[in-house]
Amino acid sequence: MIDRRAFTKAVGLGVGATAVSVGAVSNASAAFAAGSDRPGRPAPVIPAVTAGTHTTFTDLKRVQAGVLDIGYAEAGPKHGPVVICLHGWPYDIHSYVDVAPLLADAGYRVIVPYLRGHGTTTFLSPTTVRTGQQSAIALDVIALMDALKIPEAVLAGFDWGSRAAGTVAALWPERVKALVAVSGYLIVNLPSQKNPLPPKAERTWWYQYYFATDRGRVAMETRQNRHDLCRLVWEETSPTWRFDDATFERTAAAFENPDYAAIVIHNYRWRLGLADGERRYEHYERLLAARPPVTVPAIAVDPALDPFLPTTDGSGYRKFFTGPYEHRVLTGIGHNAPQEAPTAFAQAVVDADHL
């Protein structure tokens, strides 16, 4: 899930911040599409769609990229401007099952990859360390872009995907045309992870501490326990999302990847300082420890009902965005923002592209 430390320090909104609030399937397009207060081109209006309108992707592909054979969904015109949508945990590409066709209809080539350890994404070598640290996942995105010969793209993500997108934007801004980051700046600051949060906030992260134990590791390695734990996280983090069994099961299939438990456990243990990172990524982690700013055009999105957010005003991370910027709140929406509010999310993507 998200970096639990990124929201504990409040800083000023700064100059140029725009804060707005939109509903799940609201008039976000009307509110944001005009572009009269931005220097860029007017953005197209995304038509409203009910969450759950689409259930499957029609074009599933694979490509060797870096240390992985990456499975991904693709939609839209082959030569359209590219948007790469990145999912989080415990989710998969179906978080974008409604967003992708909306963006495709707007003329974008949409790429939605399974992150390492998920779905059809597999490691090319059995000897590659199964690390879930932030720079490894970000470099997977760069490798995917290189393999598909994509020089730059709009990156959009939530949870792990937001962190990966923000990391790419911070370290390789020349590859990022614009950014949509749910929960804002999520780059992990390892030293700050040692400091406790208030007890109520710590309770929200119960699974993180569970994964720090062998008991939690075994639970993630056991199919039924893994299934039930992930569903519980869905229910707790999206309190108003009335998803059905079929919706969850489509995503739960991605948890059957043989490396799933290893990647998930390492991700959370590494973030708590309980597991070492891999040497090949040390250089990038040192750069990230300096909290590099995001200089590309960016829209930060805070779901109002996300239990991991102490506030939804974006003040805790505003200073890290130094380029063209907007902040938005999704009223009535929980953690899985793109799947719960596909219209507003897709509108944020096209608006970021036009900042």
CSV table of C-alpha atoms in Angstrom, one decimal:
chain,number,residue,atom,x,y,z
A,1,MET,CA,0.0,0.0,0.0
A,2,ILE,CA,1.0,3.6,0.3
A,3,ASP,CA,4.0,5.1,2.1
A,4,ARG,CA,2.7,5.5,5.6
A,5,ARG,CA,5.2,8.3,6.4
A,6,ALA,CA,4.5,10.6,3.5
A,7,PHE,CA,1.5,12.2,5.2
A,8,THR,CA,2.7,12.9,8.7
A,9,LYS,CA,4.4,16.2,8.0
A,10,ALA,CA,2.2,19.2,7.0
A,11,VAL,CA,3.7,21.8,4.7
A,12,GLY,CA,2.1,24.8,3.0
A,13,LEU,CA,0.2,24.4,-0.2
A,14,GLY,CA,2.5,26.8,-2.0
A,15,VAL,CA,1.9,28.9,-5.0
A,16,GLY,CA,0.0,27.5,-7.9
A,17,ALA,CA,-1.9,24.7,-6.2
A,18,THR,CA,-5.4,24.0,-7.3
A,19,ALA,CA,-7.6,22.0,-5.0
A,20,VAL,CA,-11.0,20.6,-6.2
A,21,SER,CA,-13.4,18.0,-5.1
A,22,VAL,CA,-15.3,15.6,-7.4
A,23,GLY,CA,-17.5,12.6,-7.0
A,24,ALA,CA,-17.2,9.1,-8.2
A,25,VAL,CA,-18.9,9.6,-11.5
A,26,SER,CA,-19.3,13.3,-11.3
A,27,ASN,CA,-19.2,16.3,-13.5
A,28,ALA,CA,-15.4,16.2,-13.3
A,29,SER,CA,-15.1,16.5,-17.0
A,30,ALA,CA,-17.1,19.7,-17.1
A,31,ALA,CA,-15.2,21.1,-14.1
A,32,PHE,CA,-11.7,20.4,-15.5
A,33,ALA,CA,-11.9,20.2,-19.3
A,34,ALA,CA,-12.1,23.9,-20.2
A,35,GLY,CA,-8.5,24.5,-19.3
A,36,SER,CA,-8.9,28.3,-19.1
A,37,ASP,CA,-6.8,28.6,-16.0
A,38,ARG,CA,-3.9,26.5,-17.4
A,39,PRO,CA,-1.3,27.3,-20.1
A,40,GLY,CA,-1.8,24.1,-22.0
A,41,ARG,CA,-4.3,23.0,-24.6
A,42,PRO,CA,-7.9,22.4,-23.7
A,43,ALA,CA,-8.4,18.7,-22.6
A,44,PRO,CA,-11.1,16.5,-24.1
A,45,VAL,CA,-14.1,15.7,-22.0
A,46,ILE,CA,-14.4,12.2,-20.8
A,47,PRO,CA,-17.9,10.8,-20.9
A,48,ALA,CA,-19.3,9.4,-17.6
A,49,VAL,CA,-19.3,5.7,-17.2
A,50,THR,CA,-20.6,3.6,-14.3
A,51,ALA,CA,-17.9,1.7,-12.4
A,52,GLY,CA,-18.1,-2.0,-13.4
A,53,THR,CA,-19.3,-1.4,-17.0
A,54,HIS,CA,-16.4,-3.4,-18.3
A,55,THR,CA,-15.1,-6.6,-16.9
A,56,THR,CA,-12.3,-7.8,-19.2
A,57,PHE,CA,-9.5,-6.7,-21.4
A,58,THR,CA,-9.6,-7.8,-25.0
A,59,ASP,CA,-6.0,-7.4,-25.9
A,60,LEU,CA,-3.5,-9.2,-23.6
A,61,LYS,CA,0.2,-9.3,-24.5
A,62,ARG,CA,3.6,-10.2,-23.2
A,63,VAL,CA,7.1,-8.7,-23.8
A,64,GLN,CA,10.5,-9.4,-22.4
A,65,ALA,CA,11.7,-6.3,-20.6
A,66,GLY,CA,14.7,-6.1,-18.3
A,67,VAL,CA,14.6,-9.0,-15.8
A,68,LEU,CA,11.0,-9.8,-16.6
A,69,ASP,CA,8.6,-11.2,-19.1
A,70,ILE,CA,5.8,-8.6,-18.6
A,71,GLY,CA,2.2,-9.4,-19.2
A,72,TYR,CA,0.1,-6.4,-20.0
A,73,ALA,CA,-3.2,-5.2,-21.5
A,74,GLU,CA,-3.3,-2.7,-24.3
A,75,ALA,CA,-6.1,-0.6,-25.7
A,76,GLY,CA,-6.4,2.3,-28.2
A,77,PRO,CA,-4.7,3.3,-31.4
A,78,LYS,CA,-1.1,2.0,-31.8
A,79,HIS,CA,0.3,5.4,-32.7
A,80,GLY,CA,-1.7,7.4,-30.1
A,81,PRO,CA,0.0,9.2,-27.2
A,82,VAL,CA,0.8,6.6,-24.6
A,83,VAL,CA,-0.6,6.3,-21.1
A,84,ILE,CA,0.8,3.7,-18.8
A,85,CYS,CA,-1.5,2.8,-15.9
A,86,LEU,CA,0.1,1.1,-12.8
A,87,HIS,CA,-1.9,-0.9,-10.2
A,88,GLY,CA,-1.2,-1.4,-6.5
A,89,TRP,CA,-1.6,-4.1,-3.9
A,90,PRO,CA,-3.7,-6.1,-3.5
A,91,TYR,CA,-5.0,-5.3,-6.9
A,92,ASP,CA,-4.1,-6.0,-10.6
A,93,ILE,CA,-4.7,-4.6,-14.1
A,94,HIS,CA,-8.5,-4.8,-13.6
A,95,SER,CA,-8.3,-1.6,-11.5
A,96,TYR,CA,-8.2,0.0,-14.9
A,97,VAL,CA,-10.8,-2.1,-16.7
A,98,ASP,CA,-13.1,0.9,-17.1
A,99,VAL,CA,-10.4,3.6,-17.3
A,100,ALA,CA,-8.6,2.0,-20.3
A,101,PRO,CA,-11.5,2.1,-22.8
A,102,LEU,CA,-12.3,5.7,-21.8
A,103,LEU,CA,-8.7,6.7,-22.6
A,104,ALA,CA,-8.6,4.6,-25.7
A,105,ASP,CA,-11.8,6.3,-27.0
A,106,ALA,CA,-10.0,9.7,-26.3
A,107,GLY,CA,-7.2,8.6,-28.7
A,108,TYR,CA,-4.6,7.3,-26.3
A,109,ARG,CA,-2.6,4.1,-26.5
A,110,VAL,CA,-3.2,2.6,-23.1
A,111,ILE,CA,-0.7,0.1,-21.5
A,112,VAL,CA,-1.7,-1.6,-18.3
A,113,PRO,CA,1.1,-4.0,-17.1
A,114,TYR,CA,1.0,-6.6,-14.3
A,115,LEU,CA,3.6,-5.5,-11.8
A,116,ARG,CA,6.4,-8.0,-10.9
A,117,GLY,CA,5.0,-11.0,-9.0
A,118,HIS,CA,1.4,-10.4,-10.4
A,119,GLY,CA,-0.6,-12.2,-13.1
A,120,THR,CA,1.3,-13.2,-16.2
A,121,THR,CA,4.4,-11.2,-15.4
A,122,THR,CA,7.3,-13.6,-14.6
A,123,PHE,CA,11.0,-13.5,-14.0
A,124,LEU,CA,13.3,-14.5,-16.9
A,125,SER,CA,15.7,-16.2,-14.5
A,126,PRO,CA,15.1,-18.4,-11.4
A,127,THR,CA,18.2,-16.8,-9.8
A,128,THR,CA,17.0,-13.2,-10.0
A,129,VAL,CA,16.4,-11.8,-6.5
A,130,ARG,CA,12.6,-11.4,-5.8
A,131,THR,CA,12.8,-7.9,-4.5
A,132,GLY,CA,9.8,-5.7,-4.2
A,133,GLN,CA,11.7,-2.4,-3.4
A,134,GLN,CA,10.5,0.8,-5.0
A,135,SER,CA,13.4,1.4,-7.5
A,136,ALA,CA,13.1,-2.2,-8.9
A,137,ILE,CA,9.5,-1.7,-9.7
A,138,ALA,CA,10.2,1.7,-11.3
A,139,LEU,CA,13.0,0.2,-13.4
A,140,ASP,CA,10.5,-2.4,-14.6
A,141,VAL,CA,8.5,0.5,-16.0
A,142,ILE,CA,11.5,1.9,-17.8
A,143,ALA,CA,12.4,-1.5,-19.2
A,144,LEU,CA,8.8,-1.9,-20.4
A,145,MET,CA,8.9,1.4,-22.2
A,146,ASP,CA,12.3,0.5,-23.8
A,147,ALA,CA,11.0,-2.9,-24.9
A,148,LEU,CA,7.9,-1.3,-26.5
A,149,LYS,CA,10.0,1.6,-27.9
A,150,ILE,CA,8.0,4.2,-26.0
A,151,PRO,CA,10.2,7.3,-25.5
A,152,GLU,CA,7.8,9.1,-23.2
A,153,ALA,CA,4.4,8.5,-21.7
A,154,VAL,CA,1.8,9.8,-19.3
A,155,LEU,CA,2.1,7.7,-16.1
A,156,ALA,CA,-0.8,7.1,-13.8
A,157,GLY,CA,-1.0,5.0,-10.7
A,158,PHE,CA,-2.3,4.3,-7.2
A,159,ASP,CA,-0.7,2.6,-4.3
A,160,TRP,CA,2.4,0.7,-5.5
A,161,GLY,CA,1.7,2.0,-8.9
A,162,SER,CA,1.6,5.6,-7.7
A,163,ARG,CA,5.0,5.1,-6.0
A,164,ALA,CA,6.5,3.6,-9.2
A,165,ALA,CA,5.1,6.3,-11.4
A,166,GLY,CA,6.4,9.0,-9.0
A,167,THR,CA,9.8,7.4,-8.9
A,168,VAL,CA,10.1,7.3,-12.6
A,169,ALA,CA,9.0,10.9,-12.8
A,170,ALA,CA,11.5,12.0,-10.2
A,171,LEU,CA,14.5,10.1,-11.6
A,172,TRP,CA,13.8,10.0,-15.3
A,173,PRO,CA,11.6,13.1,-16.0
A,174,GLU,CA,12.5,12.9,-19.7
A,175,ARG,CA,10.5,9.7,-20.0
A,176,VAL,CA,7.4,11.2,-18.4
A,177,LYS,CA,5.1,13.6,-20.2
A,178,ALA,CA,2.8,14.0,-17.2
A,179,LEU,CA,1.9,12.2,-14.0
A,180,VAL,CA,-1.3,11.3,-12.2
A,181,ALA,CA,-0.4,10.2,-8.6
A,182,VAL,CA,-3.1,9.0,-6.3
A,183,SER,CA,-2.1,9.9,-2.7
A,184,GLY,CA,0.6,12.3,-4.1
A,185,TYR,CA,4.3,11.8,-3.3
A,186,LEU,CA,4.8,8.2,-2.1
A,187,ILE,CA,8.6,7.7,-2.5
A,188,VAL,CA,9.7,5.8,0.6
A,189,ASN,CA,11.9,7.5,3.1
A,190,LEU,CA,13.5,4.6,4.9
A,191,PRO,CA,14.9,6.5,7.9
A,192,SER,CA,11.5,8.0,8.7
A,193,GLN,CA,9.9,4.5,8.6
A,194,LYS,CA,11.5,3.9,12.0
A,195,ASN,CA,9.4,6.5,13.7
A,196,PRO,CA,6.0,5.3,15.1
A,197,LEU,CA,2.7,6.9,14.0
A,198,PRO,CA,-0.1,7.7,16.3
A,199,PRO,CA,-1.7,4.4,17.5
A,200,LYS,CA,-4.9,4.8,15.4
A,201,ALA,CA,-2.9,5.3,12.3
A,202,GLU,CA,-0.7,2.3,13.1
A,203,ARG,CA,-3.7,0.1,13.4
A,204,THR,CA,-4.7,0.8,9.8
A,205,TRP,CA,-1.4,-0.9,8.7
A,206,TRP,CA,-2.1,-4.1,10.5
A,207,TYR,CA,-1.2,-6.3,7.5
A,208,GLN,CA,2.2,-4.6,7.2
A,209,TYR,CA,3.2,-5.8,10.7
A,210,TYR,CA,1.6,-9.2,10.0
A,211,PHE,CA,3.9,-9.6,7.0
A,212,ALA,CA,6.9,-8.9,9.2
A,213,THR,CA,6.3,-12.2,10.9
A,214,ASP,CA,6.8,-15.8,9.6
A,215,ARG,CA,3.1,-16.3,10.4
A,216,GLY,CA,2.2,-13.6,7.9
A,217,ARG,CA,4.6,-14.9,5.3
A,218,VAL,CA,3.0,-18.3,5.5
A,219,ALA,CA,-0.4,-16.8,5.2
A,220,MET,CA,0.6,-15.1,1.9
A,221,GLU,CA,2.0,-18.4,0.7
A,222,THR,CA,-1.2,-20.2,1.5
A,223,ARG,CA,-3.9,-19.8,-1.2
A,224,GLN,CA,-7.0,-19.5,1.0
A,225,ASN,CA,-5.4,-17.3,3.6
A,226,ARG,CA,-4.0,-15.1,0.9
A,227,HIS,CA,-7.3,-14.9,-0.9
A,228,ASP,CA,-9.2,-14.0,2.3
A,229,LEU,CA,-6.6,-11.5,3.5
A,230,CYS,CA,-6.6,-9.6,0.3
A,231,ARG,CA,-10.4,-9.5,0.2
A,232,LEU,CA,-10.5,-8.1,3.7
A,233,VAL,CA,-8.1,-5.3,2.7
A,234,TRP,CA,-10.4,-4.5,-0.2
A,235,GLU,CA,-13.3,-4.2,2.2
A,236,GLU,CA,-11.5,-2.1,4.7
A,237,THR,CA,-9.9,0.3,2.3
A,238,SER,CA,-12.9,0.9,0.0
A,239,PRO,CA,-15.8,1.2,2.5
A,240,THR,CA,-18.4,2.3,0.0
A,241,TRP,CA,-17.4,0.2,-3.0
A,242,ARG,CA,-20.0,-2.5,-3.4
A,243,PHE,CA,-18.0,-4.9,-5.6
A,244,ASP,CA,-19.3,-8.4,-6.2
A,245,ASP,CA,-17.6,-11.8,-5.9
A,246,ALA,CA,-16.8,-11.9,-9.6
A,247,THR,CA,-15.0,-8.6,-9.5
A,248,PHE,CA,-12.7,-9.7,-6.7
A,249,GLU,CA,-12.1,-13.1,-8.2
A,250,ARG,CA,-11.0,-11.7,-11.5
A,251,THR,CA,-8.3,-9.8,-9.7
A,252,ALA,CA,-7.5,-12.6,-7.2
A,253,ALA,CA,-6.4,-14.8,-10.1
A,254,ALA,CA,-3.3,-12.5,-10.4
A,255,PHE,CA,-2.3,-13.5,-6.9
A,256,GLU,CA,-1.6,-17.0,-8.1
A,257,ASN,CA,1.7,-15.9,-9.6
A,258,PRO,CA,4.4,-18.1,-8.1
A,259,ASP,CA,6.4,-15.1,-7.0
A,260,TYR,CA,3.5,-13.2,-5.5
A,261,ALA,CA,4.1,-13.9,-1.9
A,262,ALA,CA,7.9,-13.3,-2.1
A,263,ILE,CA,7.4,-9.9,-3.8
A,264,VAL,CA,4.7,-8.7,-1.4
A,265,ILE,CA,6.5,-9.8,1.7
A,266,HIS,CA,9.8,-8.3,0.6
A,267,ASN,CA,8.1,-5.0,-0.3
A,268,TYR,CA,6.7,-4.4,3.1
A,269,ARG,CA,9.6,-5.8,5.1
A,270,TRP,CA,12.0,-3.6,3.1
A,271,ARG,CA,10.0,-0.6,3.7
A,272,LEU,CA,10.2,-1.3,7.5
A,273,GLY,CA,13.9,-1.8,7.3
A,274,LEU,CA,13.5,-5.5,8.1
A,275,ALA,CA,14.9,-6.8,4.7
A,276,ASP,CA,17.8,-5.7,2.7
A,277,GLY,CA,17.5,-4.2,-0.8
A,278,GLU,CA,19.4,-5.7,-3.8
A,279,ARG,CA,22.8,-4.2,-4.5
A,280,ARG,CA,22.0,-3.5,-8.1
A,281,TYR,CA,19.4,-0.9,-7.0
A,282,GLU,CA,21.5,0.8,-4.3
A,283,HIS,CA,22.4,3.8,-6.5
A,284,TYR,CA,18.8,4.6,-7.2
A,285,GLU,CA,17.7,4.2,-3.6
A,286,ARG,CA,20.4,6.7,-2.6
A,287,LEU,CA,19.0,9.1,-5.1
A,288,LEU,CA,15.5,8.5,-3.8
A,289,ALA,CA,16.6,9.0,-0.2
A,290,ALA,CA,17.2,12.7,-1.1
A,291,ARG,CA,13.4,13.0,-1.8
A,292,PRO,CA,13.9,14.3,-5.4
A,293,PRO,CA,11.1,16.6,-6.6
A,294,VAL,CA,8.6,15.8,-9.4
A,295,THR,CA,9.2,18.5,-12.0
A,296,VAL,CA,6.8,17.2,-14.7
A,297,PRO,CA,3.2,18.3,-15.0
A,298,ALA,CA,1.2,16.4,-12.3
A,299,ILE,CA,-2.2,16.0,-10.9
A,300,ALA,CA,-2.4,14.5,-7.3
A,301,VAL,CA,-5.6,12.8,-6.4
A,302,ASP,CA,-6.7,12.0,-2.9
A,303,PRO,CA,-9.7,9.6,-2.4
A,304,ALA,CA,-11.8,11.1,0.5
A,305,LEU,CA,-12.5,7.7,2.1
A,306,ASP,CA,-9.0,6.3,1.8
A,307,PRO,CA,-8.2,5.2,5.4
A,308,PHE,CA,-4.5,5.7,4.9
A,309,LEU,CA,-4.9,9.5,4.3
A,310,PRO,CA,-4.8,11.6,7.5
A,311,THR,CA,-6.0,14.5,5.4
A,312,THR,CA,-7.1,15.0,1.8
A,313,ASP,CA,-5.8,18.5,1.2
A,314,GLY,CA,-2.5,17.4,-0.2
A,315,SER,CA,-0.5,19.7,2.0
A,316,GLY,CA,1.8,17.0,3.3
A,317,TYR,CA,3.3,16.4,-0.1
A,318,ARG,CA,2.8,19.7,-2.0
A,319,LYS,CA,6.4,20.8,-1.7
A,320,PHE,CA,7.6,17.8,-3.7
A,321,PHE,CA,5.8,18.8,-6.9
A,322,THR,CA,7.6,21.8,-8.5
A,323,GLY,CA,6.1,21.7,-12.0
A,324,PRO,CA,2.6,22.5,-13.3
A,325,TYR,CA,0.3,21.0,-10.6
A,326,GLU,CA,-3.3,20.4,-9.5
A,327,HIS,CA,-4.7,18.6,-6.5
A,328,ARG,CA,-8.1,16.9,-6.6
A,329,VAL,CA,-10.3,15.1,-4.0
A,330,LEU,CA,-12.6,12.2,-5.0
A,331,THR,CA,-15.5,12.4,-2.7
A,332,GLY,CA,-17.1,9.2,-1.5
A,333,ILE,CA,-14.2,7.1,-3.0
A,334,GLY,CA,-11.9,4.7,-1.2
A,335,HIS,CA,-8.4,3.4,-1.9
A,336,ASN,CA,-8.9,1.8,-5.3
A,337,ALA,CA,-9.5,5.1,-7.1
A,338,PRO,CA,-9.4,4.1,-10.8
A,339,GLN,CA,-11.8,1.2,-10.4
A,340,GLU,CA,-14.2,3.0,-8.0
A,341,ALA,CA,-14.1,6.3,-10.0
A,342,PRO,CA,-13.1,5.5,-13.6
A,343,THR,CA,-14.5,8.7,-15.2
A,344,ALA,CA,-12.8,11.1,-12.7
A,345,PHE,CA,-9.6,9.1,-12.9
A,346,ALA,CA,-9.5,9.1,-16.8
A,347,GLN,CA,-10.3,12.8,-16.8
A,348,ALA,CA,-7.4,13.5,-14.5
A,349,VAL,CA,-5.1,11.6,-17.0
A,350,VAL,CA,-6.2,13.7,-20.0
A,351,ASP,CA,-6.1,16.9,-17.9
A,352,ALA,CA,-2.6,16.2,-16.7
A,353,ASP,CA,-1.5,15.6,-20.3
A,354,HIS,CA,-2.8,19.1,-21.1
A,355,LEU,CA,-1.3,21.0,-18.2
